[in-house]
Coordinates of N, CA and C in Angstrom, one line a residue:
M1 N -68.1 -8.0 -69.3 CA -67.1 -7.3 -70.0 C -67.0 -7.7 -71.4
G2 N -66.8 -6.7 -72.3 CA -66.7 -7.0 -73.7 C -65.7 -6.0 -74.4
S3 N -65.4 -6.4 -75.6 CA -64.5 -5.5 -76.3 C -65.0 -5.4 -77.8
T4 N -64.8 -4.2 -78.3 CA -65.0 -4.0 -79.8 C -63.8 -4.3 -80.6
A5 N -64.0 -4.6 -81.8 CA -62.8 -4.9 -82.7 C -63.1 -4.5 -84.1
S6 N -62.2 -3.8 -84.7 CA -62.3 -3.5 -86.2 C -60.9 -3.9 -86.7
A7 N -60.9 -4.8 -87.7 CA -59.7 -5.2 -88.3 C -59.7 -5.0 -89.8
L8 N -58.5 -4.6 -90.4 CA -58.4 -4.3 -91.8 C -57.3 -5.1 -92.4
L9 N -57.6 -5.9 -93.4 CA -56.6 -6.7 -94.1 C -56.5 -6.1 -95.5
L10 N -55.3 -5.7 -95.9 CA -55.0 -5.1 -97.2 C -54.2 -6.0 -98.1
S11 N -54.5 -6.1 -99.4 CA -53.7 -6.7 -100.4 C -53.3 -5.6 -101.4
D12 N -52.7 -5.9 -102.5 CA -52.4 -4.9 -103.5 C -53.6 -4.2 -104.0
T13 N -54.7 -4.9 -104.1 CA -55.9 -4.3 -104.8 C -57.2 -4.4 -104.0
H14 N -57.2 -5.0 -102.9 CA -58.4 -5.2 -102.1 C -58.2 -5.0 -100.6
Y15 N -59.4 -4.8 -100.0 CA -59.4 -4.8 -98.5 C -60.4 -5.8 -98.0
L16 N -60.3 -6.2 -96.8 CA -61.3 -7.0 -96.1 C -61.4 -6.5 -94.7
I17 N -62.6 -6.2 -94.2 CA -62.8 -5.7 -92.9 C -63.5 -6.8 -92.1
G18 N -63.1 -6.9 -90.8 CA -63.9 -7.7 -89.8 C -64.2 -6.7 -88.7
H19 N -65.5 -6.7 -88.3 CA -65.9 -5.7 -87.4 C -67.0 -6.2 -86.4
V20 N -66.9 -5.8 -85.2 CA -67.9 -6.0 -84.1 C -67.8 -4.9 -83.1
G21 N -68.9 -4.3 -82.7 CA -68.9 -3.3 -81.7 C -69.1 -1.9 -82.3
D22 N -68.6 -0.9 -81.6 CA -68.7 0.5 -82.1 C -67.5 1.2 -82.4
S23 N -66.4 0.5 -82.5 CA -65.2 1.1 -83.2 C -65.5 1.2 -84.7
R24 N -64.8 2.0 -85.4 CA -65.2 2.3 -86.8 C -64.0 2.2 -87.7
I25 N -64.3 2.0 -89.0 CA -63.3 2.1 -90.0 C -63.9 3.0 -91.1
Y26 N -63.2 4.0 -91.4 CA -63.5 5.0 -92.5 C -62.6 4.9 -93.7
L27 N -63.1 5.2 -94.8 CA -62.3 5.3 -96.1 C -62.4 6.7 -96.6
V28 N -61.2 7.3 -96.9 CA -61.2 8.6 -97.6 C -60.7 8.3 -99.0
R29 N -61.5 8.6 -100.0 CA -61.1 8.4 -101.4 C -61.5 9.6 -102.2
E30 N -60.5 10.2 -102.9 CA -60.8 11.4 -103.7 C -61.5 12.5 -103.0
G31 N -61.1 12.7 -101.7 CA -61.7 13.8 -101.0 C -63.0 13.6 -100.3
D32 N -63.6 12.4 -100.5 CA -64.8 12.0 -99.8 C -64.5 11.0 -98.7
M33 N -65.2 11.1 -97.6 CA -65.0 10.1 -96.5 C -66.3 9.3 -96.3
K34 N -66.1 8.0 -96.2 CA -67.3 7.1 -96.0 C -67.0 6.2 -94.8
Q35 N -68.0 6.1 -93.9 CA -67.8 5.1 -92.8 C -68.2 3.8 -93.4
L36 N -67.2 2.8 -93.4 CA -67.4 1.5 -93.9 C -68.1 0.6 -93.0
T37 N -67.9 0.7 -91.7 CA -68.5 -0.1 -90.7 C -69.8 0.5 -90.1
K38 N -70.6 -0.3 -89.5 CA -71.8 0.2 -88.9 C -71.8 -0.2 -87.5
D39 N -72.0 0.8 -86.6 CA -72.0 0.6 -85.2 C -73.0 -0.5 -84.7
H40 N -72.5 -1.4 -83.9 CA -73.5 -2.3 -83.2 C -73.9 -1.7 -81.9
S41 N -74.8 -0.8 -82.0 CA -75.2 -0.1 -80.8 C -76.7 0.2 -80.7
L42 N -77.2 0.5 -79.5 CA -78.6 0.8 -79.4 C -78.9 2.1 -80.1
V43 N -78.1 3.0 -80.1 CA -78.3 4.3 -80.8 C -78.4 4.1 -82.3
Q44 N -77.5 3.3 -82.8 CA -77.5 3.0 -84.3 C -78.8 2.3 -84.7
E45 N -79.3 1.4 -83.8 CA -80.6 0.8 -84.1 C -81.7 1.8 -84.2
Q46 N -81.6 2.9 -83.3 CA -82.6 3.9 -83.3 C -82.5 4.8 -84.6
V47 N -81.3 5.0 -85.0 CA -81.1 5.8 -86.3 C -81.6 5.0 -87.5
D48 N -81.3 3.7 -87.5 CA -81.8 2.8 -88.6 C -83.3 2.7 -88.6
A49 N -84.0 2.8 -87.5 CA -85.4 2.8 -87.4 C -86.1 4.1 -87.7
G50 N -85.2 5.2 -87.9 CA -85.7 6.5 -88.1 C -86.3 7.2 -86.9
L51 N -85.9 6.7 -85.7 CA -86.4 7.4 -84.5 C -85.6 8.6 -84.1
I52 N -84.3 8.6 -84.5 CA -83.4 9.8 -84.2 C -82.5 10.0 -85.4
T53 N -82.0 11.2 -85.5 CA -81.1 11.5 -86.6 C -79.6 11.1 -86.2
P54 N -78.7 11.0 -87.2 CA -77.3 10.7 -86.9 C -76.8 11.8 -86.0
E55 N -77.2 13.1 -86.2 CA -76.7 14.1 -85.3 C -77.2 14.0 -83.9
Q56 N -78.4 13.6 -83.7 CA -78.9 13.3 -82.4 C -78.2 12.1 -81.7
A57 N -77.9 11.1 -82.5 CA -77.2 10.0 -82.0 C -75.8 10.3 -81.5
R58 N -75.2 11.3 -82.1 CA -73.8 11.7 -81.6 C -73.8 12.2 -80.2
H59 N -74.9 12.8 -79.7 CA -75.0 13.3 -78.4 C -76.0 12.6 -77.5
H60 N -76.4 11.4 -77.9 CA -77.4 10.7 -77.2 C -76.8 10.1 -75.9
P61 N -77.6 10.2 -74.8 CA -77.0 9.7 -73.5 C -76.7 8.2 -73.5
Q62 N -77.3 7.4 -74.4 CA -77.0 6.0 -74.4 C -76.1 5.6 -75.6
S63 N -75.3 6.6 -76.0 CA -74.4 6.3 -77.2 C -73.4 5.3 -77.0
N64 N -73.1 4.9 -75.7 CA -72.1 3.9 -75.4 C -72.6 2.5 -75.2
V65 N -73.9 2.3 -75.4 CA -74.5 1.0 -75.2 C -74.4 0.2 -76.5
I66 N -73.5 -0.8 -76.4 CA -73.3 -1.6 -77.6 C -74.2 -2.9 -77.5
T67 N -74.6 -3.4 -78.7 CA -75.5 -4.5 -78.8 C -74.8 -5.8 -79.2
C68 N -73.5 -5.7 -79.6 CA -72.7 -6.8 -80.0 C -71.2 -6.5 -79.7
C69 N -70.5 -7.4 -79.1 CA -69.1 -7.2 -78.8 C -68.5 -8.6 -78.5
I70 N -67.2 -8.6 -78.6 CA -66.4 -9.8 -78.2 C -66.6 -10.0 -76.7
G71 N -66.9 -11.2 -76.3 CA -67.1 -11.5 -74.9 C -68.6 -11.5 -74.5
M72 N -69.5 -11.0 -75.4 CA -70.9 -10.9 -75.0 C -71.5 -12.3 -75.0
S73 N -71.1 -13.1 -75.9 CA -71.6 -14.5 -76.0 C -70.6 -15.3 -76.9
G74 N -70.7 -16.6 -76.9 CA -69.8 -17.4 -77.8 C -70.2 -17.4 -79.2
D75 N -71.4 -16.8 -79.5 CA -71.9 -16.9 -80.9 C -72.0 -15.6 -81.6
I76 N -71.0 -14.7 -81.6 CA -71.1 -13.5 -82.3 C -70.7 -13.7 -83.7
E77 N -71.3 -12.9 -84.6 CA -71.0 -13.0 -86.0 C -70.5 -11.6 -86.4
P78 N -69.2 -11.4 -86.6 CA -68.7 -10.1 -87.0 C -69.1 -9.8 -88.4
D79 N -69.3 -8.5 -88.7 CA -69.5 -8.0 -90.0 C -68.3 -8.2 -90.8
V80 N -68.4 -8.7 -92.1 CA -67.3 -8.9 -93.0 C -67.5 -8.1 -94.2
I81 N -66.6 -7.1 -94.5 CA -66.9 -6.1 -95.6 C -65.7 -6.2 -96.5
P82 N -65.9 -6.6 -97.8 CA -64.8 -6.6 -98.8 C -64.9 -5.3 -99.6
G83 N -63.8 -5.0 -100.2 CA -63.8 -3.8 -101.1 C -62.5 -3.7 -101.9
E84 N -62.4 -2.8 -102.8 CA -61.2 -2.6 -103.7 C -60.5 -1.4 -103.1
T85 N -59.1 -1.5 -103.2 CA -58.3 -0.4 -102.8 C -57.8 0.3 -104.0
K86 N -57.5 1.6 -103.9 CA -56.8 2.4 -104.9 C -55.7 3.2 -104.3
V87 N -54.7 3.5 -105.1 CA -53.6 4.3 -104.6 C -54.3 5.7 -104.3
G88 N -53.9 6.2 -103.1 CA -54.5 7.5 -102.6 C -55.5 7.2 -101.5
D89 N -56.0 6.0 -101.4 CA -57.0 5.7 -100.3 C -56.3 6.0 -99.0
V90 N -57.1 6.4 -98.0 CA -56.7 6.6 -96.6 C -57.8 5.9 -95.8
F91 N -57.3 5.0 -94.9 CA -58.2 4.3 -94.0 C -57.9 4.8 -92.6
L92 N -59.0 5.0 -91.8 CA -58.9 5.3 -90.4 C -59.6 4.2 -89.6
L93 N -58.9 3.6 -88.7 CA -59.5 2.7 -87.7 C -59.5 3.4 -86.4
A94 N -60.7 3.5 -85.8 CA -60.8 4.4 -84.6 C -61.8 3.9 -83.6
S95 N -61.5 4.0 -82.3 CA -62.4 3.7 -81.3 C -63.4 4.9 -81.1
D96 N -64.4 4.7 -80.4 CA -65.4 5.7 -80.1 C -64.9 6.9 -79.3
G97 N -63.7 6.6 -78.6 CA -63.1 7.7 -77.9 C -62.6 8.8 -78.8
L98 N -62.3 8.5 -80.1 CA -61.9 9.5 -81.1 C -63.1 10.0 -81.8
T99 N -63.9 9.1 -82.3 CA -65.1 9.5 -83.2 C -66.2 10.2 -82.4
G100 N -66.2 10.0 -81.1 CA -67.2 10.7 -80.2 C -66.7 12.1 -79.9
M101 N -65.4 12.4 -80.0 CA -64.8 13.7 -79.6 C -64.5 14.6 -80.8
V102 N -64.3 14.0 -82.0 CA -63.8 14.8 -83.1 C -64.9 14.5 -84.2
D103 N -65.5 15.6 -84.8 CA -66.5 15.4 -85.8 C -65.9 15.0 -87.1
D104 N -66.8 14.4 -87.9 CA -66.4 13.8 -89.2 C -65.7 14.8 -90.1
R105 N -66.2 16.1 -90.1 CA -65.6 17.1 -91.0 C -64.1 17.3 -90.6
R106 N -63.9 17.4 -89.3 CA -62.5 17.6 -88.9 C -61.6 16.3 -89.2
L107 N -62.2 15.1 -89.0 CA -61.4 13.9 -89.3 C -61.1 13.9 -90.8
L108 N -62.0 14.3 -91.7 CA -61.7 14.4 -93.1 C -60.6 15.4 -93.4
Q109 N -60.7 16.5 -92.7 CA -59.6 17.5 -92.9 C -58.2 17.0 -92.6
L110 N -58.2 16.3 -91.4 CA -56.9 15.8 -91.0 C -56.4 14.6 -91.9
L111 N -57.3 13.7 -92.3 CA -57.0 12.6 -93.1 C -56.6 13.0 -94.5
G112 N -57.1 14.2 -95.0 CA -56.8 14.7 -96.3 C -55.4 15.4 -96.4
S113 N -54.8 15.6 -95.2 CA -53.5 16.3 -95.2 C -52.4 15.5 -95.8
R114 N -51.3 16.1 -96.1 CA -50.1 15.4 -96.7 C -49.2 14.9 -95.6
A115 N -49.6 15.1 -94.4 CA -48.7 14.6 -93.2 C -48.7 13.1 -93.2
S116 N -47.7 12.6 -92.5 CA -47.5 11.2 -92.3 C -48.6 10.6 -91.5
P117 N -49.0 9.3 -91.6 CA -50.0 8.8 -90.7 C -49.7 9.0 -89.3
E118 N -48.5 8.9 -88.8 CA -48.2 9.1 -87.4 C -48.5 10.5 -87.0
R119 N -48.2 11.5 -87.8 CA -48.5 12.9 -87.4 C -50.0 13.1 -87.4
I120 N -50.8 12.5 -88.3 CA -52.2 12.6 -88.3 C -52.8 12.0 -87.1
V121 N -52.4 10.8 -86.7 CA -52.9 10.2 -85.5 C -52.6 11.0 -84.3
N122 N -51.4 11.5 -84.2 CA -51.1 12.4 -83.0 C -52.0 13.6 -83.0
A123 N -52.3 14.2 -84.1 CA -53.2 15.4 -84.1 C -54.6 15.0 -83.7
M124 N -55.0 13.9 -84.2 CA -56.4 13.4 -83.9 C -56.5 13.2 -82.4
I125 N -55.6 12.5 -81.8 CA -55.6 12.2 -80.4 C -55.5 13.5 -79.5
S126 N -54.7 14.4 -79.9 CA -54.6 15.7 -79.2 C -55.9 16.4 -79.3
E127 N -56.6 16.4 -80.5 CA -57.8 17.1 -80.6 C -58.9 16.5 -79.8
A128 N -59.0 15.1 -79.8 CA -60.0 14.4 -79.0 C -59.8 14.7 -77.5
N129 N -58.5 14.8 -77.0 CA -58.3 15.1 -75.6 C -58.6 16.5 -75.3
N130 N -58.4 17.5 -76.3 CA -58.7 18.9 -76.1 C -60.2 19.1 -76.0
N131 N -61.0 18.2 -76.7 CA -62.4 18.3 -76.7 C -63.1 17.5 -75.6
G132 N -62.3 17.1 -74.6 CA -62.9 16.4 -73.4 C -62.3 15.1 -73.1
G133 N -61.9 14.3 -74.2 CA -61.2 13.0 -74.0 C -61.8 12.1 -72.9
I134 N -63.1 11.9 -73.0 CA -63.8 11.2 -71.9 C -63.7 9.6 -72.0
D135 N -63.0 9.1 -73.0 CA -62.9 7.7 -73.2 C -61.5 7.3 -73.8
N136 N -61.2 6.1 -73.8 CA -60.0 5.6 -74.4 C -60.0 6.0 -75.9
I137 N -58.8 6.5 -76.4 CA -58.7 6.9 -77.7 C -57.7 6.0 -78.5
T138 N -58.2 5.4 -79.5 CA -57.4 4.5 -80.3 C -57.6 5.0 -81.8
A139 N -56.5 5.1 -82.5 CA -56.6 5.5 -83.9 C -55.4 4.9 -84.7
I140 N -55.7 4.4 -85.9 CA -54.7 4.0 -86.8 C -55.0 4.6 -88.2
V141 N -54.0 5.1 -88.8 CA -54.2 5.7 -90.2 C -53.3 4.9 -91.1
V142 N -53.9 4.5 -92.2 CA -53.2 3.7 -93.2 C -53.4 4.4 -94.6
K143 N -52.3 4.8 -95.2 CA -52.4 5.4 -96.5 C -51.9 4.4 -97.6
V144 N -52.7 4.3 -98.6 CA -52.3 3.4 -99.7 C -51.5 4.3 -100.7
I145 N -50.3 3.9 -100.9 CA -49.3 4.7 -101.7 C -48.5 3.8 -102.6
T146 N -47.8 4.5 -103.5 CA -46.9 3.7 -104.4 C -45.6 3.5 -103.7
A147 N -44.8 2.6 -104.1 CA -43.6 2.3 -103.4 C -42.6 3.5 -103.3
D148 N -42.6 4.4 -104.2 CA -41.7 5.5 -104.2 C -42.2 6.8 -103.5
T149 N -43.4 6.7 -102.9 CA -44.0 7.9 -102.3 C -43.2 8.2 -101.0
R150 N -43.0 9.5 -100.7 CA -42.4 9.9 -99.5 C -43.3 11.0 -98.9
F151 N -43.5 11.0 -97.6 CA -44.2 12.1 -96.9 C -43.4 13.3 -96.8
V152 N -44.0 14.4 -96.4 CA -43.2 15.6 -96.2 C -42.0 15.4 -95.2
T153 N -42.2 14.5 -94.3 CA -41.1 14.2 -93.3 C -40.1 13.3 -93.9
G154 N -40.4 12.7 -95.0 CA -39.5 11.7 -95.6 C -39.9 10.3 -95.1
D155 N -40.8 10.2 -94.2 CA -41.1 8.9 -93.6 C -42.0 8.1 -94.5
V156 N -41.8 6.8 -94.5 CA -42.7 5.9 -95.2 C -42.6 4.5 -94.4
T157 N -43.7 3.9 -94.2 CA -43.6 2.6 -93.5 C -43.3 1.5 -94.5
P158 N -42.2 0.8 -94.3 CA -41.9 -0.2 -95.3 C -42.8 -1.4 -95.2
V159 N -43.2 -2.0 -96.3 CA -44.0 -3.2 -96.3 C -43.0 -4.3 -96.5
P160 N -43.0 -5.3 -95.6 CA -42.1 -6.4 -95.8 C -42.3 -7.2 -97.0
Q161 N -41.2 -7.7 -97.6 CA -41.3 -8.6 -98.8 C -42.0 -9.9 -98.4
A162 N -42.7 -10.5 -99.3 CA -43.3 -11.8 -99.1 C -42.3 -12.8 -99.0
R163 N -42.5 -13.8 -98.1 CA -41.6 -14.9 -97.9 C -41.9 -16.0 -98.9
H164 N -40.9 -16.5 -99.4 CA -41.0 -17.7 -100.4 C -40.3 -18.9 -99.8
G165 N -40.9 -20.0 -99.9 CA -40.2 -21.2 -99.5 C -40.7 -21.9 -98.4

């Protein structure tokens, strides 16, 4: 038994990602979406070696075979990915149950909307289920905003004040 994990730590100006397995973290910035993590999977190794294309990987029969995960051994080394954040950035943390069912163009369209993160997640999960929903679906959307930003619904997730003392 094993588990994948993708973690995102945010500060005012930077992010730090810890990643193992085939769950993913994407960044949408200025209308472009980039996959920040790289799948630890047999199929990704075949893509890296030039044996298959990313599109072939999407529908490959061994797409669920992971090469590294928590529980596989005591000596796993997660990928650690640092970067800078900007106001307007949108992060998606997602299991393969989402990314295997909803293509990247549609994810970008949903992430680029002005809806609240909660509404975007609900739409993504519904779409993944409508497309077959053959695996567990996990999704977290994080929008980097200014303190006075309000979504169409008026919702904003408060960030707790730092504790002193």
